[in-house]
């Protein structure tokens, strides 16, 4: 790895913890130079890394076709390019990789780099299996959100050597008509704690007990597909095979049966708690902690316990 | 308007995935295959557009002859013709190169795909195809309507959604609720029998070597807590697993 680039989103001008960990992880390979491509504002002036860092910030707008991303393709020539999986990061990496005729591996769970060759473990079948692959030529890589960065070496803060803004190569023929950010709640894909609820809640009016528990924990809320199909909850909360895939530290499933299509979206969770009044619910087989009980009884008691200290 | 829908043929999610010890790859023995669920949404929207505005819908799959019954099902749903690129791709670039080679010979206005295949979960084939063809790329698209000489789309982004106008030609990754899944009609099944599936050779090579597949062991604790002791959960989450 001679020259490494990282495509990272920023929030309020700062890199996410996962992006910082990725930078220190890549630093342990002692690259000649590190280049950060920021999607969003840049308000940081130093970063823990092995060498000095150049930053380029992509101006607002749509980077959605060959003509617009061309300046970035040129800027990244000769770099190995990395990112942490997200919609925008993977979309950009796939366009850039194919325009520059490089191969792209996504869904990386483990990576080793020894004398010019990458050995990669990629998660497949929604985490049910993995694939070991080797490549010397691929130069675009996207890591899963639950990639294990523990054991990273510590690096000193390095000042940013240069910082500039890159604008699209030509005005895109696509136009944004409106932006609809989800506000007021913790975005589900980023959440480290998630409370999910299913048809067992019986009525959308009963969601207060789910929201109260989520609030006491500082967790995001999620739901099963029938719940969003019934319009009890917004579509973007639906997790599973056809919805969002989450990999939080803790997932609490309330009144959800544990159908395989639901599990496909939550398998990556570190600790799973299941609360269901049916002791035969299939979800219990996939739980770290299970409570056979009525959500109307259990959830308020857990909330109260959390609020008590 | 010509719409190409690219489909993956994947093991049904209820299948138990096992490893074939002689090849160290995923065993296909005893698995039921389905058209990828997101790809099914893409196809359903293409057929709705054909019905409402008139369009030619072509289905493309890169894979072996075993997939033909699933390709037939797409024809029964209303696709006009199908192309199968005959081979066993092991990487995303082999799939995208095959699609790109086909489209270079047979240009289309719109390419619809699923946002991701449920076997390899890469979510990148649409972006790779768009980059190589120089088409506009959006993913994942939740609503799609025709508008003048382009499309109005609702697209999910990290932390929200946006409405965009997208010119053609374009490559889109689709997800629900873009369309309702459809069931083939009797008439559809009859007419599909005479529709053509063109088989083309597979020529793409990849520099990525697949060594082996493994089953992921996710050992869960399976600890049960009595309902009357439910509050203990909070203590266990704090001390035993350190997630709080
Ligand atoms: C192709 C395909 C894709 C799909 N994709 C998804 C997906 O992405 N995500 C998804 O979630 N589903 C998906 N599904 C649907 C999935 O198969 C299940 O139907 C769905 O997950 C069930 O939702 P549920 O658990 O909320 O409801 P149910 O199956 O109705 O389960 C409700 C549960 O609540 C329990 N319960 C009832 N009352 C109480 C109470 N008072 N207290 C405690 N527990 C109670 C019941 O015992 C039951 O286990 C998909 C299906 C298909 C065919
Ligand atoms: N073998 C294939 N043949 C045709 N299209 C495919 C194939 N595999 C994947 N695709 C398309 O590419 C999309 C994204 O797949 P992936 O990048 O593997 O997650 C899928 O939803 C399909 O629409």
XYZ file of C-alpha atoms and ligand atoms in Angstrom:
629
model
C 0.000 0.000 0.000
C 1.935 2.959 -1.231
C -0.671 5.659 -1.384
C -3.988 5.241 0.391
C -7.151 7.285 0.050
C -10.205 7.158 2.276
C -13.661 8.240 1.211
C -15.475 9.309 4.361
C -18.604 11.158 5.293
C -18.352 13.917 7.826
C -21.002 15.065 10.245
C -20.938 18.634 11.473
C -17.471 18.837 9.968
C -16.041 15.858 11.885
C -15.088 12.357 10.749
C -17.001 9.448 12.292
C -15.199 7.239 14.830
C -15.224 4.377 12.322
C -13.500 6.568 9.700
C -10.847 7.589 12.233
C -10.298 3.943 13.114
C -9.984 3.075 9.446
C -7.306 5.750 9.042
C -5.279 4.465 11.984
C -5.773 0.877 10.752
C -4.386 1.810 7.326
C -1.603 3.801 8.991
C -0.199 0.557 10.388
C 0.713 -0.400 6.797
C 2.985 2.706 6.698
C 1.679 4.199 3.445
C 3.742 6.940 1.761
C 0.799 9.288 1.786
C -2.752 9.484 3.071
C -5.496 11.298 1.221
C -8.959 11.898 2.696
C -11.896 12.551 0.387
C -14.596 14.067 2.591
C -18.271 13.942 1.690
C -19.474 16.899 3.718
C -17.876 19.824 5.514
C -14.333 19.641 6.940
C -13.787 21.349 10.297
C -10.937 19.218 11.658
C -7.339 20.411 11.345
C -5.449 17.322 12.477
C -5.884 13.564 12.453
C -4.180 10.592 14.154
C -2.171 8.945 11.376
C 1.268 7.627 10.424
C 2.096 10.383 7.968
C 0.841 13.785 6.948
C -2.608 13.906 5.451
C -4.098 15.754 2.488
C -7.795 16.465 2.493
C -10.131 17.244 -0.337
C -13.738 18.062 0.245
C -16.332 17.312 -2.447
C -18.567 20.284 -3.089
C -22.313 19.823 -2.673
C -24.204 18.425 -5.626
C -24.668 15.139 -7.377
C -21.629 12.975 -8.074
C -23.641 10.433 -9.992
C -22.115 9.961 -13.442
C -18.825 9.652 -15.299
C -18.633 13.306 -16.312
C -19.148 14.664 -12.792
C -16.732 12.296 -11.007
C -13.913 12.695 -13.578
C -11.824 15.144 -11.458
C -11.948 12.680 -8.574
C -10.896 9.803 -10.845
C -7.806 11.842 -11.811
C -7.076 12.838 -8.203
C -7.185 9.196 -7.083
C -4.944 7.849 -9.817
C -2.380 5.493 -8.246
C -4.158 5.287 -4.879
C -5.676 2.291 -3.109
C -9.073 3.595 -2.073
C -10.963 2.582 1.064
C -14.291 3.348 2.709
C -16.723 2.185 5.391
C -19.921 0.836 3.851
C -22.716 3.368 3.410
C -25.041 4.231 0.541
C -23.059 7.249 -0.643
C -19.610 5.728 -0.066
C -20.376 2.489 -1.938
C -22.103 4.299 -4.808
C -19.081 6.533 -5.284
C -16.520 3.724 -4.896
C -18.301 1.587 -7.506
C -18.444 4.412 -10.064
C -14.803 5.382 -9.467
C -13.545 1.787 -9.596
C -15.183 1.003 -12.907
C -14.289 4.313 -14.561
C -10.639 3.752 -13.612
C -10.838 0.041 -14.643
C -9.998 -1.191 -11.158
C -11.664 -3.998 -9.243
C -13.750 -3.256 -6.167
C -14.381 -5.574 -3.196
C -17.190 -4.618 -0.828
C -18.489 -6.153 2.404
C -15.014 -6.684 3.882
C -14.962 -8.317 7.306
C -11.214 -9.012 7.576
C -8.209 -7.898 5.550
C -4.536 -8.793 5.485
C -1.912 -7.199 3.269
C 1.332 -9.118 2.838
C 3.969 -8.392 0.181
C 1.663 -6.789 -2.308
C -1.218 -9.219 -1.922
C -4.540 -8.748 -0.148
C -6.239 -11.655 1.645
C -9.816 -10.696 2.295
C -12.728 -12.168 4.163
C -16.006 -10.953 2.746
C -19.326 -11.509 4.433
C -22.019 -13.123 2.225
C -25.601 -14.376 2.658
C -26.348 -11.541 5.123
C -23.606 -12.705 7.465
C -24.544 -16.403 7.390
C -21.325 -17.256 5.542
C -18.056 -15.731 4.422
C -15.824 -15.892 1.388
C -12.008 -15.884 1.484
C -10.474 -14.202 -1.519
C -7.067 -13.039 -2.693
C -6.133 -10.228 -4.995
C -3.036 -8.302 -5.988
C -4.746 -5.886 -8.305
C -7.995 -4.785 -6.705
C -7.618 -1.257 -5.411
C -11.110 -0.279 -4.206
C -12.323 -1.630 -0.875
C -15.376 -1.111 1.309
C -15.389 -2.394 4.913
C -18.494 -3.512 6.755
C -19.654 -1.286 9.578
C -18.984 -3.990 12.147
C -15.373 -4.512 10.987
C -13.250 -5.266 14.052
C -10.717 -2.443 14.400
C -9.639 -3.441 17.906
C -5.881 -3.744 18.356
C -5.128 -0.715 16.198
C -1.798 0.917 16.997
C -1.908 4.472 18.396
C -0.678 7.239 16.130
C 0.121 10.833 16.951
C -2.072 13.641 15.641
C -0.786 14.962 12.315
C -1.670 18.389 11.005
C -3.566 18.440 7.721
C -0.978 19.261 5.054
C -3.338 20.624 2.459
C -7.040 21.077 2.186
C -9.005 21.946 -0.923
C -12.412 21.616 -2.529
C -13.157 19.576 -5.616
C -16.091 20.491 -7.843
C -17.826 18.206 -10.359
C -16.168 17.923 -13.783
C -19.219 19.233 -15.537
C -22.641 20.248 -14.337
C -24.676 17.100 -13.929
C -27.789 16.800 -16.051
C -29.414 15.402 -12.926
C -30.909 17.867 -10.487
C -31.925 17.648 -6.854
C -35.530 18.777 -6.486
C -35.750 18.397 -2.736
C -33.788 16.962 0.174
C -35.657 15.179 2.942
C -33.276 14.524 5.819
C -34.573 12.379 8.649
C -34.379 14.611 11.659
C -34.988 14.299 15.347
C -34.054 10.658 15.726
C -30.871 8.612 15.663
C -30.263 7.310 12.102
C -30.787 3.567 12.181
C -27.730 2.424 10.182
C -25.380 4.365 12.501
C -27.030 3.466 15.799
C -25.074 1.374 18.299
C -28.247 0.521 20.271
C -31.536 -0.376 18.541
C -34.996 -1.279 19.861
C -37.120 -3.048 17.223
C -40.786 -3.897 17.439
C -43.151 -6.047 15.402
C -46.763 -6.950 14.889
C -46.882 -8.152 18.513
C -47.370 -4.497 19.516
C -50.885 -4.825 18.001
C -51.518 -1.109 17.354
C -49.433 1.898 16.247
C -50.700 3.727 19.344
C -48.774 1.256 21.490
C -45.431 2.462 20.141
C -45.003 4.860 23.063
C -43.694 1.961 25.190
C -41.097 1.203 22.467
C -40.109 4.852 22.115
C -39.850 5.305 25.875
C -37.488 2.349 26.164
C -35.436 3.596 23.188
C -35.221 7.038 24.767
C -34.118 5.674 28.137
C -31.369 3.711 26.355
C -30.415 6.399 23.824
C -31.322 3.886 21.115
C -32.789 4.164 17.616
C -36.116 2.473 16.827
C -36.688 -0.171 14.142
C -39.604 -2.335 13.021
C -40.479 -5.490 11.078
C -41.754 -5.348 7.518
C -45.458 -5.978 8.195
C -45.401 -3.026 10.592
C -44.139 -0.636 7.903
C -46.423 -2.254 5.291
C -49.356 -1.453 7.590
C -48.038 2.129 7.824
C -47.775 1.820 11.592
C -44.201 3.031 11.287
C -42.208 4.830 8.545
C -40.685 2.687 5.845
C -37.101 3.700 6.663
C -37.397 1.938 10.055
C -38.003 -1.482 8.505
C -35.080 -3.848 8.980
C -34.461 -7.172 7.252
C -33.805 -8.743 3.936
C -35.733 -6.079 2.037
C -35.037 -3.243 4.457
C -32.125 -1.748 6.348
C -29.326 -4.032 7.571
C -28.093 -3.111 11.018
C -25.068 -4.153 13.053
C -25.450 -2.443 16.439
C -23.889 -3.478 19.748
C -27.359 -4.238 21.097
C -30.621 -5.131 19.359
C -33.763 -5.592 21.483
C -36.561 -7.280 19.477
C -40.043 -6.794 20.966
C -43.047 -8.744 19.676
C -41.184 -9.928 16.582
C -41.460 -13.609 15.629
C -37.951 -13.922 14.157
C -38.698 -14.847 10.541
C -35.567 -15.597 8.545
C -36.129 -12.467 6.402
C -36.099 -10.317 9.526
C -33.012 -12.083 10.913
C -31.184 -11.353 7.646
C -31.145 -7.682 8.604
C -30.119 -8.035 12.237
C -27.688 -10.989 12.252
C -24.749 -8.605 12.504
C -25.837 -7.330 15.946
C -23.361 -8.066 18.730
C -25.910 -8.789 21.483
C -29.531 -9.746 20.745
C -32.362 -9.567 23.304
C -35.767 -11.068 22.439
C -39.024 -10.267 24.262
C -42.010 -12.325 23.086
C -45.021 -13.875 24.840
C -44.748 -17.084 22.810
C -42.013 -19.372 24.239
C -41.931 -21.126 20.841
C -41.129 -17.926 18.880
C -38.233 -18.815 16.525
C -36.374 -15.632 17.502
C -35.414 -17.136 20.889
C -33.000 -19.507 19.123
C -31.104 -16.448 17.877
C -31.070 -14.545 21.149
C -28.372 -13.902 23.731
C -31.048 -13.030 26.299
C -34.698 -14.022 26.034
C -37.698 -12.990 28.114
C -41.015 -14.811 27.650
C -43.517 -12.109 28.504
C -45.977 -9.474 27.360
C -44.390 -6.374 25.848
C -46.988 -4.205 27.625
C -45.635 -5.442 30.939
C -41.912 -5.909 30.245
C -41.018 -2.785 28.254
C -42.296 -0.202 30.797
C -40.505 -2.085 33.591
C -37.202 -2.024 31.680
C -37.662 1.685 30.992
C -38.335 2.354 34.664
C -35.280 0.364 35.705
C -33.074 2.345 33.292
C -34.495 5.651 34.524
C -33.896 4.705 38.154
C -30.113 4.973 37.670
C -38.247 3.102 -24.407
C -36.028 0.054 -23.947
C -35.605 -1.181 -20.375
C -33.060 -3.826 -19.424
C -33.692 -5.558 -16.078
C -30.702 -7.480 -14.655
C -31.644 -10.308 -12.340
C -29.680 -12.463 -9.945
C -30.884 -16.020 -9.209
C -30.206 -16.666 -5.544
C -30.962 -19.267 -2.883
C -34.254 -18.580 -1.123
C -33.580 -16.907 2.238
C -35.104 -19.851 4.074
C -32.433 -22.178 2.632
C -29.785 -23.511 4.947
C -26.433 -22.618 3.460
C -23.824 -25.406 3.599
C -20.303 -25.913 2.268
C -19.467 -28.548 -0.335
C -16.327 -30.107 1.190
C -14.950 -31.218 -2.192
C -14.827 -27.666 -3.581
C -14.826 -25.603 -0.337
C -17.540 -23.465 -1.947
C -21.207 -22.946 -1.055
C -23.082 -26.132 -1.903
C -26.016 -25.706 -4.286
C -27.393 -29.151 -3.365
C -30.987 -29.058 -2.218
C -31.283 -25.266 -2.402
C -34.371 -23.592 -3.871
C -33.491 -20.653 -6.085
C -35.520 -17.481 -6.503
C -35.140 -14.243 -8.454
C -33.438 -11.805 -6.054
C -36.192 -9.967 -4.111
C -34.883 -6.484 -5.001
C -34.517 -7.557 -8.638
C -38.161 -8.629 -8.498
C -39.079 -5.069 -7.486
C -37.025 -3.713 -10.421
C -38.784 -6.065 -12.861
C -42.222 -5.265 -11.424
C -41.662 -1.521 -11.940
C -40.426 -2.115 -15.520
C -43.589 -4.094 -16.289
C -45.781 -1.383 -14.753
C -44.062 1.201 -17.001
C -44.618 -1.056 -20.017
C -48.304 -1.323 -19.151
C -48.819 2.382 -18.472
C -46.579 4.022 -21.058
C -45.414 1.330 -23.438
C -41.839 0.012 -23.225
C -39.809 -2.972 -24.346
C -38.611 -4.960 -21.325
C -35.601 -7.260 -21.680
C -34.421 -9.458 -18.808
C -30.704 -10.291 -18.501
C -29.060 -12.869 -16.290
C -25.414 -13.916 -16.108
C -25.467 -17.560 -15.061
C -25.932 -21.199 -15.973
C -28.784 -23.023 -17.727
C -30.275 -24.018 -14.349
C -31.629 -20.457 -14.103
C -33.875 -20.769 -17.173
C -37.070 -21.616 -15.233
C -36.625 -18.371 -13.254
C -35.953 -16.403 -16.447
C -39.156 -17.957 -17.889
C -41.016 -16.706 -14.833
C -39.847 -13.156 -15.608
C -41.149 -13.592 -19.169
C -44.456 -14.847 -17.761
C -44.692 -11.696 -15.649
C -44.569 -9.628 -18.840
C -40.949 -9.157 -19.970
C -40.721 -9.296 -23.778
C -37.482 -11.229 -24.207
C -34.507 -12.459 -22.225
C -30.753 -12.814 -22.521
C -28.671 -15.302 -20.581
C -24.925 -14.869 -20.577
C -23.832 -18.412 -20.091
C -21.212 -18.757 -17.377
C -20.501 -18.899 -13.689
C -19.296 -15.498 -12.542
C -17.488 -15.420 -9.199
C -16.943 -11.680 -8.879
C -18.956 -8.486 -9.331
C -16.640 -7.281 -12.104
C -17.318 -10.412 -14.166
C -21.055 -9.761 -13.888
C -20.755 -6.066 -14.677
C -18.349 -6.620 -17.600
C -20.784 -9.130 -19.110
C -23.678 -6.668 -18.800
C -21.562 -3.801 -20.173
C -20.448 -5.858 -23.215
C -24.058 -6.696 -23.984
C -25.289 -3.091 -23.641
C -22.455 -1.749 -25.831
C -23.820 -3.935 -28.650
C -27.478 -3.406 -27.731
C -28.000 0.073 -26.272
C -30.939 0.637 -23.924
C -32.487 3.727 -22.299
C -32.794 2.422 -18.773
C -31.146 -0.389 -16.811
C -32.921 -1.474 -13.641
C -31.291 -3.728 -11.033
C -31.921 -4.620 -7.429
C -30.051 -2.560 -4.820
C -28.174 -5.715 -3.879
C -28.096 -9.448 -4.512
C -29.033 -11.390 -1.388
C -26.240 -13.936 -1.826
C -23.155 -11.758 -2.287
C -24.700 -8.607 -0.769
C -22.223 -6.419 -2.621
C -24.617 -3.738 -3.804
C -22.160 -2.598 -6.459
C -22.985 -4.171 -9.852
C -25.259 -1.235 -10.842
C -22.581 1.339 -10.012
C -19.902 -0.633 -11.869
C -22.130 -0.870 -14.962
C -23.041 2.835 -14.838
C -19.382 3.881 -14.540
C -18.262 1.706 -17.439
C -21.092 2.854 -19.737
C -21.035 6.510 -18.676
C -24.731 6.335 -17.705
C -26.218 8.231 -14.753
C -26.389 6.187 -11.535
C -28.793 6.328 -8.595
C -29.243 3.785 -5.804
C -31.381 2.786 -3.912
C -34.430 4.130 -5.711
C -37.776 3.941 -3.871
C -40.051 5.669 -6.417
C -39.666 6.030 -10.175
C -41.891 7.984 -12.575
C -41.384 9.070 -16.166
C -41.028 12.821 -16.616
C -40.502 14.330 -20.070
C -37.289 12.883 -21.449
C -36.083 11.623 -18.079
C -37.206 10.254 -14.731
C -38.382 11.626 -11.413
C -36.907 9.518 -8.633
C -37.095 9.304 -4.885
C -33.714 8.032 -3.717
C -32.591 7.021 -0.244
C -29.391 8.675 1.019
C -27.449 8.216 4.237
C -29.676 9.903 6.789
C -32.623 10.776 4.556
C -34.116 10.812 1.095
C -34.040 13.101 -1.924
C -36.189 13.742 -4.958
C -34.140 14.055 -8.136
C -34.623 14.457 -11.844
C -32.510 11.848 -13.637
C -31.712 12.055 -17.368
C -31.515 8.951 -19.550
C -29.686 6.704 -20.114
C -29.445 5.621 -16.483
C -28.655 2.618 -14.287
C -30.697 2.359 -11.099
C -30.593 0.059 -8.075
C -34.162 -0.498 -6.829
C -35.707 -1.247 -3.461
C -39.221 -1.291 -2.089
C -41.719 0.336 -2.224
C -40.906 1.052 -5.887
C -43.543 -1.460 -7.082
C -45.795 -4.281 -5.925
C -44.464 -7.784 -6.476
C -46.455 -9.521 -9.208
C -47.698 -13.058 -9.736
C -47.682 -14.452 -13.306
C -51.122 -14.906 -14.878
C -52.127 -18.110 -16.684
C -52.029 -16.214 -19.963
C -48.580 -14.850 -19.086
C -47.293 -18.357 -18.422
C -48.681 -19.592 -21.785
C -47.223 -16.742 -23.843
C -43.859 -16.987 -22.042
C -43.345 -20.424 -23.563
C -42.824 -18.930 -27.010
C -40.722 -15.947 -25.931
C -37.064 -16.035 -26.782
C -34.145 -16.527 -24.378
C -30.952 -15.590 -26.247
C -27.873 -17.362 -24.889
C -24.573 -15.503 -25.290
C -21.052 -16.659 -24.373
C -19.428 -15.526 -21.116
C -15.953 -14.114 -21.584
C -15.092 -12.024 -18.578
C -12.052 -12.722 -16.419
C -11.324 -11.354 -12.960
C -8.047 -10.876 -11.119
C -9.712 -11.784 -7.825
C -9.292 -15.417 -6.771
C -11.963 -16.990 -4.599
C -10.249 -19.423 -2.237
C -13.057 -20.840 -0.120
C -16.343 -20.205 1.627
C -17.072 -20.782 5.318
C -20.194 -20.818 7.439
C -20.179 -18.006 9.973
C -20.555 -19.263 13.504
C -22.673 -16.840 15.472
C -22.901 -18.477 18.834
C -25.644 -16.772 20.837
C -25.836 -17.191 24.606
C -29.512 -18.302 24.585
C -29.924 -17.263 28.230
C -33.549 -17.057 29.399
C -34.632 -14.542 32.040
C -37.929 -15.112 33.878
C -40.575 -12.464 33.192
C -40.767 -11.585 36.883
C -37.001 -10.931 36.900
C -37.018 -8.886 33.656
C -35.172 -5.962 35.319
C -32.115 -8.214 35.686
C -31.612 -7.819 31.937
C -30.317 -4.267 32.414
C -27.692 -5.448 34.923
C -26.581 -8.280 32.611
C -26.254 -5.882 29.678
C -24.092 -3.632 31.857
C -21.869 -6.246 33.428
C -21.873 -9.422 31.354
C -21.724 -7.892 27.871
C -20.750 -4.255 28.452
C -23.117 -2.923 25.820
C -24.653 -0.298 28.125
C -39.323 -12.127 0.251
C -39.680 -11.674 1.626
C -38.975 -10.621 2.194
C -39.258 -10.204 3.498
N -38.502 -9.203 4.044
C -38.694 -8.883 5.348
C -37.877 -7.903 5.987
O -37.011 -7.292 5.373
N -38.096 -7.629 7.294
C -39.063 -8.264 8.034
O -39.193 -7.972 9.239
N -39.864 -9.165 7.452
C -39.701 -9.490 6.124
N -40.533 -10.405 5.557
C -41.679 -10.909 6.337
C -41.297 -12.009 7.308
O -41.344 -13.260 6.649
C -42.290 -12.055 8.486
O -43.601 -12.179 7.990
C -42.218 -10.808 9.380
O -40.887 -10.552 9.789
C -43.093 -10.997 10.602
O -43.182 -9.782 11.317
P -43.498 -9.780 12.874
O -42.535 -10.652 13.567
O -43.593 -8.353 13.273
O -44.982 -10.347 12.921
P -45.529 -11.774 13.350
O -44.883 -12.859 12.599
O -47.006 -11.642 13.299
O -45.067 -11.935 14.851
C -45.552 -11.212 15.932
C -44.914 -11.791 17.182
O -45.328 -11.024 18.294
C -45.557 -11.907 19.377
N -46.518 -11.230 20.272
C -47.845 -11.041 20.108
N -48.361 -10.362 21.126
C -47.355 -10.106 21.987
C -47.266 -9.448 23.241
N -48.327 -8.869 23.796
N -46.073 -9.403 23.845
C -44.981 -9.980 23.294
N -44.996 -10.602 22.097
C -46.179 -10.669 21.452
C -46.092 -13.170 18.746
O -45.845 -14.285 19.602
C -45.282 -13.245 17.459
O -44.092 -14.001 17.626
C -40.291 -10.824 4.232
C -41.015 -11.860 3.643
C -40.733 -12.277 2.361
C -41.534 -13.403 1.773
N -25.564 -12.912 -12.121
C -26.227 -11.780 -12.352
N -26.819 -11.549 -13.547
C -27.469 -10.382 -13.807
N -27.607 -9.412 -12.904
C -27.056 -9.565 -11.689
C -26.334 -10.758 -11.346
N -25.886 -10.636 -10.075
C -26.312 -9.427 -9.626
N -27.017 -8.785 -10.596
C -27.694 -7.459 -10.487
O -26.892 -6.575 -9.718
C -27.596 -6.147 -8.544
C -26.625 -5.891 -7.408
O -25.913 -7.086 -7.119
P -24.664 -7.132 -6.111
O -23.736 -6.039 -6.489
O -24.087 -8.505 -6.284
O -25.250 -6.957 -4.733
C -28.606 -7.270 -8.297
O -29.696 -6.832 -7.519
C -29.007 -7.635 -9.724
O -29.964 -6.721 -10.242
